[in-house]
Amino acid sequence: MLLGRKHKNPIKIADKGVVDWKYTTCGYCSTGCSIEVGLNEKGEAVTSRGVGSAAVNRGKLCLKGLFEHELFRTANRGRVPLMREHPHDKFREVGWDVSLTRVADEIKRIQKQHGRDAFAIVSTGQIMTEEFYTLGKLARGVIGTNNYDGNTTLCMASAVSGYKRSFGSDGPPGCYEDFEHTECLLAIGSNLPEQHPIIFWRLKQALEKRKFPVIVVDPRVTMFAQMADIHLPITPGTDLVLLNALAHVILDEGLEDRNYIAAHTQDFDRFAELVAQYDPVTAAPVCGIDEDTIRNVARLYARAGAAMTIWTMGINQSTHGSDGVVAINNLNLITGNIGKAGGTSLSITGQCNAMGTREWSACSGLPGYRSLENEEDRKTVADYWGIDAEFLPPKRGLFQTDIFPAIESGQIKGLWLVATNPMTSMSHTARIRKTLEKLEFLVVQDAYSDVETNEYSHVYLPAAIWAEKEGCFTNTERRVNLTRNVIAPYADSKPDLWIFNAVAKHFEAGKKIRFPDTAEGVFDELRDLSKGRMLDYSGMSYAKIEQQRGIQWPCHEDAETGTPRLYSDGVFQYPDGKARLIALPFVDNNERPDDAFPFWLNSGRVVEHFHTRTRTGKVGNLNKFSPTPYMEMNPDAAKALGIEHGRYARLSSRRGDAVVLVQLTHRVPPNMVFIPFHFHECANRLSLGLLDPHSRQPAFKHCAVRVEAAADQALAAERNMNARTY
Amino acid sequence: MYKIRQDEPDYAFIADAAAPECNRYGKPIQLVDEGDVLAGKSLHINGDPSVGGGADRYKQHGFYFNADNCIACHACESACSEKNDLPPHLAFRSVGYVEGGTYPSYQRLNISMACNHCDDPVCLKGCPTRAYTKFAEYGAVLQDPDICFGCGYCTWVCPYNAPQLDPVKGRVEKCNMCVDRLEVGLKPACVAACLGNALDFGVIETVPQNRDQKKLRIPGFPTPDITQPNIRFQQTRTLPREMTRPDNMPLRYQRQGGVTGEYSPKVATGQDRPGWNLKQLHTREDPLVVFTLLSQAVVGAFMVLFLAALFAPAFLSPAENPLAYGLILGGLIVAQTGALALSTLHLGKPHRFYRAFNNLRYSPVSREVAGIALFYNLLLAYTLLTVWPGLSAVLPGTMANSLTTFAGWGAFIVGPVAIYFMYRIYRIRARPFWDHWQTLSSFMGSVMSLGGTVGALFYTYLLAPSGETAPLLLAVLALVVALGLALEGVGLICHRRAMHNRGGEGAASQYVQASRFGKTYRTRNLTMLLVIGVMAVMMFNPPASWTAVLLWWGVFGLVLGMAVTGRALFYALVVPTTLPRAFFWRNAGFESHARQTGLAALPQVGVIADSH
């Protein structure tokens, strides 16, 4: 009271009255932050905070995590199962038994009439590992469709494919702790501060202790690019050329680790022959990075005692995404930077449990990194589940991105979507609408009844969300972490595990196979099935995971804790134990700007939103930072077209059009615009999404568009408003 | 007491650092000594009587912002909103940015800003209710929403937009420095949440570990002269010479000299073409347009009537025309009552109106309210004594006369003094467009032009039926109107020059006036010239009878229209010295767009439709 009143009222500061804290793992991205959710006396979730001793986030959370407790009561959560004859009818509220009986009957009918694979299942990266495993058991062991995949095809498939091609198995070999040891960090197509702010903070912490060069490859001047020591503003879609050129310089100048190459890799000669064609002089005009810079970066990387590469969608979502990942692995193999502290190829994963689905869902293979193509794997799993091994197909079925065209052309008649929203997330929205219309039967299982894809469903199953359930997620650095049940599921929504178990009971085969009721019961099966394998869970238990704030697999049966890195012994998962160096010729098959569509459209993410905004769009304190779609455009380019800051513009591509607010900024070059992909009826009305030949992941990242000022601003505003209302 | 977790990470605790005796403003950092009567007291946080804090409890604390490191991840603002349980439309801390350069040599500088717990807290001084206190504990400037009546004046005077007027709750709230956390040695929630290692907190003038600078300025940060803020910066990266804002404020920041030069605000031209934009003249301050003009008109009209009663021909005196005077004085009272009611209803919490007088010592708002209230009462007394003969009859002797004279002269003097205090309200350094004597010339000009016109209308009505004339009186009134307008005109010319010379936010307001509202503004000023001309003609050829009534009605219409337009522009144009905003968040342009298109109706958009 230096100034002001002598007699003051007590100071009031918001007190949420927390009486209990529950341990969880964040359900947004794959950083894997530990969160404590605070409950008040009434048992309501009122606050979230980062766990102070958490191995990953050490007390920190990004803004999405800080408001994660609000998710339980966000608008338009699904209350009860809904059902209708046709998508043009109105939904009726029905009970679980009625809705699940219909689901089972329709699956049986479609499979009987059109064959087992005419019913497809597309799942997600959002639910718990135990649920993925159970869904896999249901899909492969009970329903028996081979057209079963996850939406991880849209985000991490190229990383999976690249890891498999290089190392003989999926599984990111590094960890966040590598930042503390590396002497050079190369980040390609990763906007860490925006997409994975906590991982960025870990990097920042490491840099505060010990400075090392940070090189960022991104066509946009992101905050990460700005903070980098060297920013390479690459021409979209040419990362493979740059990576080949880096390898060229390293081999040309003899900077490679010959001992490592000889001891731990195969096929060096063919690889060397190919990269010999990618000298920096030839590469520079293609990738837009000058010759000197390519040489400088190559030398810096190769001469560092330990160097690591991280990447995200900038690599994966490309027509040669898998090749890009392999090229990164090539770079690290020839410099001996795999499995050592500070030397790694670390894909920064997207969804909270993209890793869990890769490991256990049996989408692309069988649980525990087993493959359908391997007879022994089929037999092991079939025996464990108690089914006939012949029931399992000897070859994986369609990828998610091939399932939709198969619906379009009539081979697939029924679809079950679990926590995924293709109406917003998949390329070429108009085509997806047309595709979904053709389904004889669509089940949408989601926490939100307003998820846009629900417009086309016959049955909607309301799922519980995040900590309304219990189970594990695996994060980017293979850390298995636990979410404890915090509160009961909203209204009559049910945990996905309960739903899968209940569906199984509607099938004869499902009644015979064991489907444990609790997540922890399922976890025991994971431990059994992983024992002695690379992704060994057998040393973990729920209590141990919570106590250690997550454990990195492999964690062997009697091990105290997990393992920070893979392949530290230089033994890879190929039968001969050697990694493959693969020759990667660059094929430029993606759409490029031309006279009719003169701009690159570059899509990406913003920190306040997650994927298709079904969650973050409803949390006001997140959504307010970008409540409506917008485009970053270069002011010089805009001026020539009469496009103004803060007003609407219309973009069109060969697929469709979109209306966005214009933000003029020199962050993007004059021939490029950037749009966050999160918004419904926006970026994916324009995108092409050509598929990668190996991973079948769409090249969301770029296509060609035309831009014009919206002639009628009021009409544009009205249309935009219309698409935001729910 | 705030509960510290067992596993609370080290970075969350306030670091010990040796601070100098005095801060850069020459004030002691130790605010009171241990033995002081103010020391050792509990902050009574949520009624908790315990006393927390360490050795530095009575030292001025402040935020430290390393602008090199901020990545605009919003963790600070979110941690703040989460802790303080704020709805989406409010934020005690906000992140905005400025950007510059061309691709790929582009740079963006993010700025996270909350309350700076200033040495000279203008919010505290401006608040009429005394809702603010600067505490000896940590030097925190805290505001008590239970005292606040929601006038929003603190949101005008603060250069950093720290106080937040919540239109839903009808009161202001602001950053509380997380004193509950400070009491147990923890940094504020925003600082503990920072993911770029940009925000820090500690005793002022200390530099966190691994940091070198303690600057007082970064591009986009308003001049620290206004409030002596307790924030220090690091900003070592070389930025482009010119930085622009992503919001709709027509400002850019230009560096003078070499890389160590300071950035100062300049007008960003080229955004608008000259237009009318009449709809945009509506702001949430519309009630103040009415309040100020009505008060000025009433004061002016009273002064005219009072003087005329003394000097005008006897047949126009109140004694001869009790009914007419009763009507006009009654009319003025009704108008002033309406104005007061409107300004009271403009408050977030009208039932707390009586708190307006709490801060006569510092707040121009308190003084203005006191002045207007006094004038109102004197006007009331004068009117009663003048038009109610029964009252004079019961009063002994000449008392009625003396009282009338006292009340009349009292109101005659207090009225303009109240208008002067009304003007003092707008001498706000954080609002350079208002911070000029032109505000006074405009207010006094309105007193004269509106008062003169109302007076003239009254007398022409009084004269018309009888056919009598009072040419001198009407000529004088025409002169008063003309002088009032001329005074305003001269003020506008000088104001324009001053704003141009000053540059920055004031010049930006001028620019908007000349562009977005260019046609409106020009038309208004031409009308002003026209009326001055008409007045000159009417001075020398005073019209009579009903022609006069008609003509003066015409003049009244023009003067009123001009006054309303001018005052609406006054409120709509002001560009405060706020920090740069983001493209959506806190961008006034997007907020008004959201209100117009209906996006604001969706709560998740974080823009609240104006409730006034």
PDB file of C-alpha atoms in Angstrom, chain A residues 135-281:
ATOM      1  CA  LEU A 135      -9.432 -53.408 -32.269  1.00  0.00           C
ATOM      2  CA  GLY A 136      -6.717 -55.318 -34.112  1.00  0.00           C
ATOM      3  CA  LYS A 137      -7.816 -58.542 -32.506  1.00  0.00           C
ATOM      4  CA  LEU A 138     -11.421 -57.763 -33.429  1.00  0.00           C
ATOM      5  CA  ALA A 139     -10.629 -56.742 -37.014  1.00  0.00           C
ATOM      6  CA  ARG A 140      -8.121 -59.473 -37.806  1.00  0.00           C
ATOM      7  CA  GLY A 141      -9.231 -62.271 -35.524  1.00  0.00           C
ATOM      8  CA  VAL A 142     -13.005 -61.903 -35.429  1.00  0.00           C
ATOM      9  CA  ILE A 143     -14.376 -59.813 -38.296  1.00  0.00           C
ATOM     10  CA  GLY A 144     -11.559 -60.885 -40.569  1.00  0.00           C
ATOM     11  CA  THR A 145     -11.251 -58.008 -42.970  1.00  0.00           C
ATOM     12  CA  ASN A 146      -7.910 -57.250 -44.540  1.00  0.00           C
ATOM     13  CA  ASN A 147      -8.962 -53.705 -45.402  1.00  0.00           C
ATOM     14  CA  TYR A 148      -8.113 -52.335 -42.021  1.00  0.00           C
ATOM     15  CA  ASP A 149      -5.796 -49.382 -41.600  1.00  0.00           C
ATOM     16  CA  GLY A 150      -5.217 -46.282 -39.510  1.00  0.00           C
ATOM     17  CA  ASN A 151      -5.244 -42.590 -40.316  1.00  0.00           C
ATOM     18  CA  THR A 152      -1.564 -42.672 -39.455  1.00  0.00           C
ATOM     19  CA  THR A 153      -1.237 -43.264 -43.195  1.00  0.00           C
ATOM     20  CA  LEU A 154      -1.821 -39.507 -43.427  1.00  0.00           C
ATOM     21  CA  CYS A 155       0.994 -38.579 -41.084  1.00  0.00           C
ATOM     22  CA  MET A 156       3.629 -41.134 -40.174  1.00  0.00           C
ATOM     23  CA  ALA A 157       3.396 -43.840 -42.839  1.00  0.00           C
ATOM     24  CA  SER A 158       6.433 -42.520 -44.669  1.00  0.00           C
ATOM     25  CA  ALA A 159       8.512 -42.590 -41.495  1.00  0.00           C
ATOM     26  CA  VAL A 160       7.397 -46.164 -40.833  1.00  0.00           C
ATOM     27  CA  SER A 161       8.156 -47.178 -44.367  1.00  0.00           C
ATOM     28  CA  GLY A 162      11.504 -45.405 -44.363  1.00  0.00           C
ATOM     29  CA  TYR A 163      12.574 -46.967 -41.077  1.00  0.00           C
ATOM     30  CA  LYS A 164      11.573 -50.395 -42.331  1.00  0.00           C
ATOM     31  CA  ARG A 165      13.442 -49.975 -45.573  1.00  0.00           C
ATOM     32  CA  SER A 166      16.615 -48.713 -43.919  1.00  0.00           C
ATOM     33  CA  PHE A 167      16.724 -50.640 -40.659  1.00  0.00           C
ATOM     34  CA  GLY A 168      14.477 -53.623 -41.304  1.00  0.00           C
ATOM     35  CA  SER A 169      11.906 -52.449 -38.785  1.00  0.00           C
ATOM     36  CA  ASP A 170       9.856 -49.495 -37.681  1.00  0.00           C
ATOM     37  CA  GLY A 171      10.909 -47.746 -34.480  1.00  0.00           C
ATOM     38  CA  PRO A 172      12.528 -44.322 -34.049  1.00  0.00           C
ATOM     39  CA  PRO A 173      16.052 -45.035 -32.831  1.00  0.00           C
ATOM     40  CA  GLY A 174      16.681 -41.799 -30.918  1.00  0.00           C
ATOM     41  CA  CYS A 175      15.340 -39.779 -28.026  1.00  0.00           C
ATOM     42  CA  TYR A 176      14.989 -36.191 -26.810  1.00  0.00           C
ATOM     43  CA  GLU A 177      18.008 -36.611 -24.610  1.00  0.00           C
ATOM     44  CA  ASP A 178      20.063 -36.709 -27.820  1.00  0.00           C
ATOM     45  CA  PHE A 179      19.783 -32.896 -27.886  1.00  0.00           C
ATOM     46  CA  GLU A 180      22.060 -32.872 -24.854  1.00  0.00           C
ATOM     47  CA  HIS A 181      24.770 -34.736 -26.774  1.00  0.00           C
ATOM     48  CA  THR A 182      24.500 -33.752 -30.392  1.00  0.00           C
ATOM     49  CA  GLU A 183      26.985 -31.447 -32.059  1.00  0.00           C
ATOM     50  CA  CYS A 184      24.829 -30.632 -35.050  1.00  0.00           C
ATOM     51  CA  LEU A 185      21.062 -30.683 -35.489  1.00  0.00           C
ATOM     52  CA  LEU A 186      19.427 -30.812 -38.879  1.00  0.00           C
ATOM     53  CA  ALA A 187      15.665 -30.227 -38.901  1.00  0.00           C
ATOM     54  CA  ILE A 188      13.862 -30.845 -42.173  1.00  0.00           C
ATOM     55  CA  GLY A 189      10.213 -30.014 -42.646  1.00  0.00           C
ATOM     56  CA  SER A 190       9.634 -29.674 -38.943  1.00  0.00           C
ATOM     57  CA  ASN A 191       8.307 -26.538 -37.318  1.00  0.00           C
ATOM     58  CA  LEU A 192       9.154 -27.624 -33.806  1.00  0.00           C
ATOM     59  CA  PRO A 193       8.174 -24.458 -31.866  1.00  0.00           C
ATOM     60  CA  GLU A 194       4.719 -24.551 -33.398  1.00  0.00           C
ATOM     61  CA  GLN A 195       4.002 -28.268 -33.676  1.00  0.00           C
ATOM     62  CA  HIS A 196       5.949 -29.706 -30.764  1.00  0.00           C
ATOM     63  CA  PRO A 197       6.647 -26.789 -28.438  1.00  0.00           C
ATOM     64  CA  ILE A 198       7.741 -28.973 -25.542  1.00  0.00           C
ATOM     65  CA  ILE A 199      10.310 -30.790 -27.675  1.00  0.00           C
ATOM     66  CA  PHE A 200      11.467 -27.367 -28.829  1.00  0.00           C
ATOM     67  CA  TRP A 201      11.850 -26.375 -25.187  1.00  0.00           C
ATOM     68  CA  ARG A 202      13.976 -29.461 -24.566  1.00  0.00           C
ATOM     69  CA  LEU A 203      16.141 -28.391 -27.505  1.00  0.00           C
ATOM     70  CA  LYS A 204      16.288 -24.846 -26.161  1.00  0.00           C
ATOM     71  CA  GLN A 205      17.344 -26.130 -22.737  1.00  0.00           C
ATOM     72  CA  ALA A 206      20.119 -28.142 -24.345  1.00  0.00           C
ATOM     73  CA  LEU A 207      21.239 -25.091 -26.326  1.00  0.00           C
ATOM     74  CA  GLU A 208      21.346 -22.940 -23.186  1.00  0.00           C
ATOM     75  CA  LYS A 209      23.805 -25.395 -21.686  1.00  0.00           C
ATOM     76  CA  ARG A 210      25.929 -25.936 -24.763  1.00  0.00           C
ATOM     77  CA  LYS A 211      25.697 -24.237 -28.140  1.00  0.00           C
ATOM     78  CA  PHE A 212      25.715 -26.391 -31.279  1.00  0.00           C
ATOM     79  CA  PRO A 213      24.724 -25.565 -34.863  1.00  0.00           C
ATOM     80  CA  VAL A 214      21.046 -25.807 -35.717  1.00  0.00           C
ATOM     81  CA  ILE A 215      20.156 -26.092 -39.392  1.00  0.00           C
ATOM     82  CA  VAL A 216      16.534 -25.754 -40.425  1.00  0.00           C
ATOM     83  CA  VAL A 217      15.240 -26.710 -43.862  1.00  0.00           C
ATOM     84  CA  ASP A 218      11.851 -25.144 -44.517  1.00  0.00           C
ATOM     85  CA  PRO A 219      10.383 -23.213 -47.446  1.00  0.00           C
ATOM     86  CA  ARG A 220       8.751 -20.844 -44.964  1.00  0.00           C
ATOM     87  CA  VAL A 221      10.549 -18.579 -42.495  1.00  0.00           C
ATOM     88  CA  THR A 222       9.055 -20.184 -39.399  1.00  0.00           C
ATOM     89  CA  MET A 223      10.152 -19.162 -35.913  1.00  0.00           C
ATOM     90  CA  PHE A 224      12.369 -22.250 -35.971  1.00  0.00           C
ATOM     91  CA  ALA A 225      13.931 -21.101 -39.251  1.00  0.00           C
ATOM     92  CA  GLN A 226      14.512 -17.703 -37.722  1.00  0.00           C
ATOM     93  CA  MET A 227      16.223 -19.162 -34.669  1.00  0.00           C
ATOM     94  CA  ALA A 228      18.370 -21.499 -36.728  1.00  0.00           C
ATOM     95  CA  ASP A 229      22.029 -20.792 -37.334  1.00  0.00           C
ATOM     96  CA  ILE A 230      21.488 -21.764 -40.944  1.00  0.00           C
ATOM     97  CA  HIS A 231      18.125 -21.650 -42.670  1.00  0.00           C
ATOM     98  CA  LEU A 232      17.756 -23.417 -45.988  1.00  0.00           C
ATOM     99  CA  PRO A 233      14.647 -22.026 -47.730  1.00  0.00           C
ATOM    100  CA  ILE A 234      14.203 -25.012 -49.970  1.00  0.00           C
ATOM    101  CA  THR A 235      12.040 -25.253 -53.075  1.00  0.00           C
ATOM    102  CA  PRO A 236       8.989 -27.338 -52.116  1.00  0.00           C
ATOM    103  CA  GLY A 237       9.220 -31.046 -52.820  1.00  0.00           C
ATOM    104  CA  THR A 238      12.954 -31.183 -53.484  1.00  0.00           C
ATOM    105  CA  ASP A 239      14.255 -32.395 -50.117  1.00  0.00           C
ATOM    106  CA  LEU A 240      15.443 -35.654 -51.668  1.00  0.00           C
ATOM    107  CA  VAL A 241      17.691 -33.713 -54.036  1.00  0.00           C
ATOM    108  CA  LEU A 242      19.161 -31.771 -51.128  1.00  0.00           C
ATOM    109  CA  LEU A 243      19.741 -34.934 -49.075  1.00  0.00           C
ATOM    110  CA  ASN A 244      21.358 -36.726 -51.994  1.00  0.00           C
ATOM    111  CA  ALA A 245      23.558 -33.684 -52.589  1.00  0.00           C
ATOM    112  CA  LEU A 246      24.613 -33.630 -48.922  1.00  0.00           C
ATOM    113  CA  ALA A 247      25.566 -37.309 -49.206  1.00  0.00           C
ATOM    114  CA  HIS A 248      27.379 -36.501 -52.439  1.00  0.00           C
ATOM    115  CA  VAL A 249      29.580 -33.909 -50.771  1.00  0.00           C
ATOM    116  CA  ILE A 250      30.280 -36.189 -47.808  1.00  0.00           C
ATOM    117  CA  LEU A 251      31.385 -39.076 -50.046  1.00  0.00           C
ATOM    118  CA  ASP A 252      33.145 -36.804 -52.492  1.00  0.00           C
ATOM    119  CA  GLU A 253      35.218 -35.235 -49.749  1.00  0.00           C
ATOM    120  CA  GLY A 254      35.784 -38.482 -47.886  1.00  0.00           C
ATOM    121  CA  LEU A 255      33.974 -37.328 -44.756  1.00  0.00           C
ATOM    122  CA  GLU A 256      32.009 -40.562 -44.340  1.00  0.00           C
ATOM    123  CA  ASP A 257      32.529 -43.047 -41.504  1.00  0.00           C
ATOM    124  CA  ARG A 258      34.018 -45.926 -43.506  1.00  0.00           C
ATOM    125  CA  ASN A 259      34.281 -48.298 -40.593  1.00  0.00           C
ATOM    126  CA  TYR A 260      30.651 -47.898 -39.722  1.00  0.00           C
ATOM    127  CA  ILE A 261      29.566 -48.317 -43.319  1.00  0.00           C
ATOM    128  CA  ALA A 262      31.597 -51.467 -43.692  1.00  0.00           C
ATOM    129  CA  ALA A 263      30.507 -52.991 -40.416  1.00  0.00           C
ATOM    130  CA  HIS A 264      26.845 -52.135 -40.317  1.00  0.00           C
ATOM    131  CA  THR A 265      25.450 -51.395 -43.786  1.00  0.00           C
ATOM    132  CA  GLN A 266      24.734 -53.090 -47.077  1.00  0.00           C
ATOM    133  CA  ASP A 267      24.540 -51.875 -50.675  1.00  0.00           C
ATOM    134  CA  PHE A 268      26.953 -48.964 -50.308  1.00  0.00           C
ATOM    135  CA  ASP A 269      28.218 -49.180 -53.882  1.00  0.00           C
ATOM    136  CA  ARG A 270      24.870 -48.756 -55.570  1.00  0.00           C
ATOM    137  CA  PHE A 271      24.098 -45.897 -53.208  1.00  0.00           C
ATOM    138  CA  ALA A 272      27.427 -44.173 -53.904  1.00  0.00           C
ATOM    139  CA  GLU A 273      26.864 -44.550 -57.616  1.00  0.00           C
ATOM    140  CA  LEU A 274      23.504 -42.809 -57.386  1.00  0.00           C
ATOM    141  CA  VAL A 275      24.563 -39.900 -55.179  1.00  0.00           C
ATOM    142  CA  ALA A 276      27.500 -39.302 -57.492  1.00  0.00           C
ATOM    143  CA  GLN A 277      24.913 -37.858 -59.885  1.00  0.00           C
ATOM    144  CA  TYR A 278      23.760 -35.287 -57.298  1.00  0.00           C
ATOM    145  CA  ASP A 279      26.673 -32.898 -57.180  1.00  0.00           C
ATOM    146  CA  PRO A 280      25.808 -29.536 -55.601  1.00  0.00           C
ATOM    147  CA  VAL A 281      26.147 -27.700 -58.901  1.00  0.00           C
TER     148      VAL A 281
END
